[in-house]
Each structure stands twice: as structure tokens, then as C-alpha cells.
Coordinates of N, CA and C in Angstrom, one line a residue:
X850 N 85.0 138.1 89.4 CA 85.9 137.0 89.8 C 86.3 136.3 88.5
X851 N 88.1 136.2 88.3 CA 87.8 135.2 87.3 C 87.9 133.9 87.6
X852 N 87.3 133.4 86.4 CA 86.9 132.0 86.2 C 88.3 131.2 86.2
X853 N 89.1 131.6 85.5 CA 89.8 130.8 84.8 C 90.7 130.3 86.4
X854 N 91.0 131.8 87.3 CA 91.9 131.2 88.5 C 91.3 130.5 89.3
X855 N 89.8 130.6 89.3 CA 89.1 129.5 90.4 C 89.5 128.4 90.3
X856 N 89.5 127.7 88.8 CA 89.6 126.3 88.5 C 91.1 126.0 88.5
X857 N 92.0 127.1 88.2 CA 93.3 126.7 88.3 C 93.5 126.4 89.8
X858 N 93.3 127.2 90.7 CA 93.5 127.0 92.5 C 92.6 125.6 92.8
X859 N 91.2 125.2 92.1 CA 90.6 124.2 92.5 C 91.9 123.1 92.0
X860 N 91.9 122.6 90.8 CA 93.0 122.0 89.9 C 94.3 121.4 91.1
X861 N 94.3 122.5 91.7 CA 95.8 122.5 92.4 C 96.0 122.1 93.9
X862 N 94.5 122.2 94.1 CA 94.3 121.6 95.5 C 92.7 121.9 95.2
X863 N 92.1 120.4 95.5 CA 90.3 120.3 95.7 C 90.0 120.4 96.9
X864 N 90.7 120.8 98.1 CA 90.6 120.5 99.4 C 90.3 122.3 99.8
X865 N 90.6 123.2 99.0 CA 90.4 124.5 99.4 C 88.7 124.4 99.5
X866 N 88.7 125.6 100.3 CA 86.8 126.2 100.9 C 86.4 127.1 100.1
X867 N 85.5 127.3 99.5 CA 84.6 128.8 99.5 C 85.6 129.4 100.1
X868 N 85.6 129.7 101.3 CA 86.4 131.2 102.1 C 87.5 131.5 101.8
X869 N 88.5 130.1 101.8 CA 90.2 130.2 101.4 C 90.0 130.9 100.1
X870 N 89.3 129.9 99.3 CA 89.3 130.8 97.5 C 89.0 132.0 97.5
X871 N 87.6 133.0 98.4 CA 87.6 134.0 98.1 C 88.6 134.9 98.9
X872 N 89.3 134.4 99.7 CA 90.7 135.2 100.3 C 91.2 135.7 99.2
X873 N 91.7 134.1 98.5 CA 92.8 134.1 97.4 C 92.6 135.2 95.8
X874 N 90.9 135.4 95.6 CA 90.8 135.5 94.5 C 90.3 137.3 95.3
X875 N 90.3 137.6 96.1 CA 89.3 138.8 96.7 C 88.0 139.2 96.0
X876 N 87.1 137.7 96.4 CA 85.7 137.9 96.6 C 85.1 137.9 97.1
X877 N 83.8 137.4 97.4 CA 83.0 136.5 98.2 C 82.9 135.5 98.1
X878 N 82.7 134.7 99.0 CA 82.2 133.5 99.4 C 81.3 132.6 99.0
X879 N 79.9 133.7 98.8 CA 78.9 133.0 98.5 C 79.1 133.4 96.9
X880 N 79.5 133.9 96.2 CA 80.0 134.2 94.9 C 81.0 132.9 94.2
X881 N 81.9 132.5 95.3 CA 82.6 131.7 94.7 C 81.8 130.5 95.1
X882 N 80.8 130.1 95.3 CA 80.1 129.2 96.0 C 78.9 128.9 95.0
X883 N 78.9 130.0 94.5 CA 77.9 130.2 92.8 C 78.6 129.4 91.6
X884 N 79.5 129.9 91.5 CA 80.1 130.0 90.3 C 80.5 128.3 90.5
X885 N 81.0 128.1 91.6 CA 81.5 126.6 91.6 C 80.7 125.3 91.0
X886 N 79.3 126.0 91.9 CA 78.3 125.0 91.3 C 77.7 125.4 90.1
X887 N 77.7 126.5 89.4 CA 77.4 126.5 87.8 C 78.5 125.6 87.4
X888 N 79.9 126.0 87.7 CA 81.0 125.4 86.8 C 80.8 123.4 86.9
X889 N 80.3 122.8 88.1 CA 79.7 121.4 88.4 C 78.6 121.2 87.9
X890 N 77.7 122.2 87.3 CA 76.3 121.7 87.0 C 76.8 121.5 85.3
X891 N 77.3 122.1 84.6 CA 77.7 122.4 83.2 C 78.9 121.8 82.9
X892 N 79.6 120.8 83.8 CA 80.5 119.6 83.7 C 81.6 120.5 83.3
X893 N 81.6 122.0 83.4 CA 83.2 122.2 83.7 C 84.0 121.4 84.9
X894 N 83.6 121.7 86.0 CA 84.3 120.5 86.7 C 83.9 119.5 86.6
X895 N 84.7 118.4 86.4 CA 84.0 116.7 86.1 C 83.9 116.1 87.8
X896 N 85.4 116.6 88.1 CA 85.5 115.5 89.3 C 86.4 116.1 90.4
X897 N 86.1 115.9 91.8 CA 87.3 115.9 92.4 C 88.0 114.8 93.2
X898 N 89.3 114.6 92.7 CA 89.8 113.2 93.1 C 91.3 113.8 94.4
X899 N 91.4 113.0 94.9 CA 92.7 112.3 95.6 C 93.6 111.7 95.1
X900 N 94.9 111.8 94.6 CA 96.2 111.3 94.1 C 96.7 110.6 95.3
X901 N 96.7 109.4 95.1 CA 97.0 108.5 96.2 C 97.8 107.2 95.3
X902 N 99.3 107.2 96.3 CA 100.7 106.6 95.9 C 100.2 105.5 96.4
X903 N 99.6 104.7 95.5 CA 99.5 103.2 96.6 C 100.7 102.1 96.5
X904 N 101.7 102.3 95.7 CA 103.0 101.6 96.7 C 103.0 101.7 97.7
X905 N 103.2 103.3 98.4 CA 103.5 103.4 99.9 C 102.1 102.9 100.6
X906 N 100.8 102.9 100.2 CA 99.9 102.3 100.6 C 99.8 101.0 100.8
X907 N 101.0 99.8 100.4 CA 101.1 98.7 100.3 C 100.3 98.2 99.4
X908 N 99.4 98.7 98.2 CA 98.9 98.0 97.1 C 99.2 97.8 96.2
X909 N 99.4 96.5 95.4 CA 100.2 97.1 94.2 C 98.7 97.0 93.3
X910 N 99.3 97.5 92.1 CA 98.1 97.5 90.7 C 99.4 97.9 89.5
X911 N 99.1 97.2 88.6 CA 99.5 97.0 87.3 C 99.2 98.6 86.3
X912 N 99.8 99.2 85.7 CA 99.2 99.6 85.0 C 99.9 99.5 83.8
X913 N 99.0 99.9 82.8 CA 99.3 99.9 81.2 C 98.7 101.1 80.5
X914 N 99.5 101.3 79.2 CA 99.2 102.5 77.9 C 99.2 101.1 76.7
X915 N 97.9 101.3 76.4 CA 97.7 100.0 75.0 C 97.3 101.5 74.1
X916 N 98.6 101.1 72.9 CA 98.3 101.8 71.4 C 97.1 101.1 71.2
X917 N 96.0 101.4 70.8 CA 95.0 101.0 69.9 C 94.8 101.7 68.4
X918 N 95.1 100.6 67.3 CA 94.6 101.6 65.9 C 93.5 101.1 65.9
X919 N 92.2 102.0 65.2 CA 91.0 101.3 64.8 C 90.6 102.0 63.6
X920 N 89.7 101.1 63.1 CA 88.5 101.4 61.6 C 88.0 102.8 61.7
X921 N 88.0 104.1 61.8 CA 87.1 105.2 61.8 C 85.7 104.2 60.8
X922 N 84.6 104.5 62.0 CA 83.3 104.7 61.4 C 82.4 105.8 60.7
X923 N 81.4 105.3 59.8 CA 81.0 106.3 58.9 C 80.5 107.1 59.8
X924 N 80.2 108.1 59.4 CA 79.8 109.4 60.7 C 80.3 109.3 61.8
X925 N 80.7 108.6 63.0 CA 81.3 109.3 64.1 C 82.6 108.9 64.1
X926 N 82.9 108.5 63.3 CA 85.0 108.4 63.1 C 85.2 107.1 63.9
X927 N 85.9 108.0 64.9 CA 86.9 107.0 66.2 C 85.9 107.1 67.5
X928 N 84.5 107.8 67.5 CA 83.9 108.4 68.4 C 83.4 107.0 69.3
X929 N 82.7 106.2 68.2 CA 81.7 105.1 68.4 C 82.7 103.9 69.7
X930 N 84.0 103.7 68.6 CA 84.6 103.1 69.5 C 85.7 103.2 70.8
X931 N 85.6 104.7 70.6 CA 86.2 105.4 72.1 C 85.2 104.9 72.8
X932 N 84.0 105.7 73.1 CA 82.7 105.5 73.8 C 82.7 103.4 74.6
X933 N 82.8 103.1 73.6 CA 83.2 101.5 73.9 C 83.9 101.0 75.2
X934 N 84.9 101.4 74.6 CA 86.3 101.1 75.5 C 85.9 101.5 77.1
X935 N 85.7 103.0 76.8 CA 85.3 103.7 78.3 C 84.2 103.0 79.1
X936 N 83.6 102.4 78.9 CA 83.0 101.5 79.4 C 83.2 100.5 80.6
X937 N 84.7 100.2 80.2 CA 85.4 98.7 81.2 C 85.4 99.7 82.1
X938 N 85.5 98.7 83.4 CA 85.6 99.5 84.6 C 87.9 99.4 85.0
X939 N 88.1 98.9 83.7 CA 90.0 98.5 84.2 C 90.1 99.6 83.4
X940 N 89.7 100.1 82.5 CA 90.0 102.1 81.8 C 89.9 103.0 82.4
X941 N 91.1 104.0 82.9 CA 91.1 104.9 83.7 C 91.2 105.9 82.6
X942 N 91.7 105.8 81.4 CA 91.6 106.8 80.7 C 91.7 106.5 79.4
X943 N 91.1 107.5 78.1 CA 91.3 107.4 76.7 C 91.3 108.4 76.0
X944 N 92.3 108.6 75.5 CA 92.7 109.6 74.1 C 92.9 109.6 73.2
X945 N 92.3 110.2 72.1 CA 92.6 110.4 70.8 C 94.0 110.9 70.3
X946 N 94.4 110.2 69.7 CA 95.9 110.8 69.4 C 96.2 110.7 67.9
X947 N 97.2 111.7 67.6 CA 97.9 112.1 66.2 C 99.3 110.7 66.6
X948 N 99.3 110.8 64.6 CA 100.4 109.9 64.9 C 100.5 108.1 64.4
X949 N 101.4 107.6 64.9 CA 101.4 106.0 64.3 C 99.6 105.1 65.0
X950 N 99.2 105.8 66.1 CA 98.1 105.0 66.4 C 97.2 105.9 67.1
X951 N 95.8 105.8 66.8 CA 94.7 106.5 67.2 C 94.4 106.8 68.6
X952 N 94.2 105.7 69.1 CA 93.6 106.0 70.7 C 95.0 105.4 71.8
X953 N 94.7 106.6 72.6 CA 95.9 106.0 74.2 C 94.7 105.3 75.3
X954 N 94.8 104.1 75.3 CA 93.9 103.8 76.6 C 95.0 103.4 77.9
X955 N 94.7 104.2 78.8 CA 95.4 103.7 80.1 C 94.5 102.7 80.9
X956 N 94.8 101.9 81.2 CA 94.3 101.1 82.3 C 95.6 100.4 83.5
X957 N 94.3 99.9 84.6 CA 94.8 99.1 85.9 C 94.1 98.1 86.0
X958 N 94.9 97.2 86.3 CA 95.0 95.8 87.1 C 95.6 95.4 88.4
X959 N 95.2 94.4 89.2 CA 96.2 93.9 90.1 C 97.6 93.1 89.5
X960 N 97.3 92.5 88.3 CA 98.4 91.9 87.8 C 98.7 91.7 86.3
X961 N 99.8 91.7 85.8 CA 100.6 92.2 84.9 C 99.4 90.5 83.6
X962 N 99.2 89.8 84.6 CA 98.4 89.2 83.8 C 97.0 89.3 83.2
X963 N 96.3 90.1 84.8 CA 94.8 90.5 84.7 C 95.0 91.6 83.2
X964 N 96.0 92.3 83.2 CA 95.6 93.5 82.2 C 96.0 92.6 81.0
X965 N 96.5 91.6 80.6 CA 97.2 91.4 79.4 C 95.5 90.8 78.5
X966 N 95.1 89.9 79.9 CA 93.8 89.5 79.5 C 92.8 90.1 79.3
X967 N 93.0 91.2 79.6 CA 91.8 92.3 79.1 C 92.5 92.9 77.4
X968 N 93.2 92.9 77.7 CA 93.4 93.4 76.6 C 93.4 92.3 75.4
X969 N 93.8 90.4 75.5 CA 93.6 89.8 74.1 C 92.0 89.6 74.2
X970 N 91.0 89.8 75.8 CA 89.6 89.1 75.5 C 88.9 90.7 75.5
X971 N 89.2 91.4 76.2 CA 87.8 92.4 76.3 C 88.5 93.7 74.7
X972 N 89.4 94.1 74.6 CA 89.8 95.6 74.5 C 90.0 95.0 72.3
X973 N 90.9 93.6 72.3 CA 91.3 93.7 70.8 C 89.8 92.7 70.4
X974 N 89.3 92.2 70.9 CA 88.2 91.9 70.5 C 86.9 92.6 69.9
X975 N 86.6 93.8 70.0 CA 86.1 94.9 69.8 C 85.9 95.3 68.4
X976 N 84.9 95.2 67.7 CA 84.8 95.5 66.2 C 85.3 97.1 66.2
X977 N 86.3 96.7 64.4 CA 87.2 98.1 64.6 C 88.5 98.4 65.0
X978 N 88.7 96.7 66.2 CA 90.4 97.2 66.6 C 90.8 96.8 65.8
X979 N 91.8 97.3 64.8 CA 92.6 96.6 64.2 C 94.6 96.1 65.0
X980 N 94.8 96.8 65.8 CA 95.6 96.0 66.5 C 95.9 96.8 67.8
X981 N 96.8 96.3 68.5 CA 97.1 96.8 70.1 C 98.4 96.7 70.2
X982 N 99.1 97.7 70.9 CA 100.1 97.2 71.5 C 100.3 97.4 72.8
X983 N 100.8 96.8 73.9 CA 100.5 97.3 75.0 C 102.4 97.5 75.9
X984 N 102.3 98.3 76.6 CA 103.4 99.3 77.3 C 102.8 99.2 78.8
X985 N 103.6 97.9 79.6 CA 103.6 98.5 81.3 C 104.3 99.5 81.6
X986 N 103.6 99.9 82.7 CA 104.3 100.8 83.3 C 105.2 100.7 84.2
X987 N 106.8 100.7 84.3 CA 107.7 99.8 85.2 C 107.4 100.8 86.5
X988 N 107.5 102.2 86.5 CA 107.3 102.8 87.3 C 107.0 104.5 87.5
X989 N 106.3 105.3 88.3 CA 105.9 106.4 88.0 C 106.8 107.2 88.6
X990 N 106.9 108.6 88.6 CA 108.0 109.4 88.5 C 107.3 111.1 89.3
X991 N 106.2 111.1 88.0 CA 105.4 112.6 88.3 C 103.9 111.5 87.7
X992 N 102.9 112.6 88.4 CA 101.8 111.8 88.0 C 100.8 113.2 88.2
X993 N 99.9 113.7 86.8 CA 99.0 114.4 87.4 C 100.0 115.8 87.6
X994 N 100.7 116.2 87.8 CA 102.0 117.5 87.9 C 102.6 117.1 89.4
X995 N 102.3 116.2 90.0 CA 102.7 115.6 91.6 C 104.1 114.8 91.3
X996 N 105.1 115.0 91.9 CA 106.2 114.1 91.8 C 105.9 113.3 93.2
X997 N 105.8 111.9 92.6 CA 105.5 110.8 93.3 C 106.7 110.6 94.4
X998 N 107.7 110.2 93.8 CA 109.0 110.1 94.8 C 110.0 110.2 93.5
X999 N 110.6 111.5 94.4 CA 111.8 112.5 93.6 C 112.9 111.7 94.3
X1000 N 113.1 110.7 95.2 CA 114.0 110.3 95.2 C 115.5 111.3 96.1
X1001 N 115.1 112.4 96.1 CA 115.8 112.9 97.2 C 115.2 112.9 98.8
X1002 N 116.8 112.6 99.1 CA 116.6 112.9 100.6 C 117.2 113.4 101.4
X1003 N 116.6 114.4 102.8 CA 116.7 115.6 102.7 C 118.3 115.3 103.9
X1004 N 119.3 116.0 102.6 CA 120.9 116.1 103.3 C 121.1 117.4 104.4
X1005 N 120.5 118.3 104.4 CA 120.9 119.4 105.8 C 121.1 118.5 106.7
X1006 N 122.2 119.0 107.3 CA 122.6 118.9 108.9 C 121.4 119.3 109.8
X1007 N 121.6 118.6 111.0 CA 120.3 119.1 111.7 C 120.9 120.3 112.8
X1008 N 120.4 121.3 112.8 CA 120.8 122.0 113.6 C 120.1 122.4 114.9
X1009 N 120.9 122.4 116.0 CA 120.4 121.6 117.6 C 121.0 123.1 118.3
X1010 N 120.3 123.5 119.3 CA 120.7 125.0 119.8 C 121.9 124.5 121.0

């Protein structure tokens, strides 16, 4: 079986079975039911989530991309204070990046104020940041490879017997 298509089919939908995947991949069952949970025990898979549009869910939440530059530390670089960051529970994500500034941290809020506050008390506070800039998000488009709302709507005529 390969590996590589299990995780791309998992990737693409987490809601497939054992059985559907070994339809898809022509294996077994209990084979892809192996391999799944090696690939879970050894943190190839981290996680499986739900992409959920919470506009149409009536929630709103803030989100933001803060440039962070920081100090590289002796021996772990940028390691020490990535590890940091990831910590908050308002960080959904953080990357290392090439370029004018080191780390991408994404975060959420309920309001365009909760995040600004995290970022002058909890995020530039942090020995090492040397500055931030932060980027709301006015609105999402594709998220994850999912287009959120494309914005079309569907023009066929309806056709009635």
C-alpha cells in the first residue's frame, strides 16, 4: 500500500473509513487500519480537524498574521522563541520564514481589539521580539485548499419536464 496516497486521501477528506480507503487504494482494511495508527503513533498524522466557515455559523472571530522579527538565540536560533509563542491559546499557527521578518504567527480573537492586545501585552513583550507588525484579515477567500465562498451563484435555468 502506498503511504504517500493514504495521507493524501486522509488530507482530503478525514471522514473516509478503513474500508472506503482500502476500496480506493486496493487493500485491506485491517492493513490500512495498521498503517494509520503507526502513521498517529509517530505524529505523522498530528490531527484531524473540521474546516468550519463560522460567518455562516453566525460567529464572528478576528483573525490576524503578526510579522514577528526576533534575536536568534545561542544554540537554538529562533527555536526557543517559536516554542514560546505557541504556547498562547489565541495562536493557531507559527512559521519560520525567509525574508524581511522571521516568524508568521496567525492568531484569533473575538475582536479586532482582543488580538491587538495580545499582541502590545502578551506576543511583543517576549524577550527577543524585536518588533511586530500586525495584518487583519478583512476576509477569507480559500482556506486550507477549500474555497470558502467563491461567490458564484449557480445561473442554469431550471429545467422542469
Amino acid at each position: 500500500m502506498n503511504t504517500l496516497e493514504l495521507l493524501e486521501l486522509l488530507e482530503g477528506n478525514a471522514r473516509l473509513t478503513p474500508e472506503e480507503i482500502a476500496v480506493m487504494l486496493q487493500s485491506d482494511p485491517g492493513e490500512v487500519r495498521r498503517v494509520i495508527q503507526e502513521l498517529e503513533e509517530n505524529k505523522t498524522i498530528l490531527k484531524y480537524i473540521t474546516l468550519v466557515n463560522w460567518e455562516k455559523a453566525g460567529e464572528e472571530k478576528v483573525s490576524a498574521l503578526i510579522e514577528v522579527r526576533i534575536t536568534p538565540q545561542r544554540d537554538v536560533g529562533f527555536d526557543a522563541v517559536a516554542r514560546r509563542i505557541c504556547r498562547f491559546p489565541e495562536v493557531r499557527s507559527v512559521r519560520l520564514m525567509s525574508g524581511a521578518y522571521d516568524l508568521a504567527v496567525f492568531i484569533e480573537g473575538r475582536t479586532m481589539r482582543e488580538v491587538s492586545h495580545f499582541v502590545a501585552t502578551k506576543l511583543a513583550t517576549i524577550e527577543g521580539v524585536i518588533s511586530t507588525t500586525t495584518h487583519f484579515v478583512l476576509k477569507t477567500y480559500k482556506q486550507d485548499g477549500v474555497i470558502v465562498d467563491d461567490g458564484e451563484e449557480d445561473r442554469r435555468l431550471m429545467v422542469t419536464p
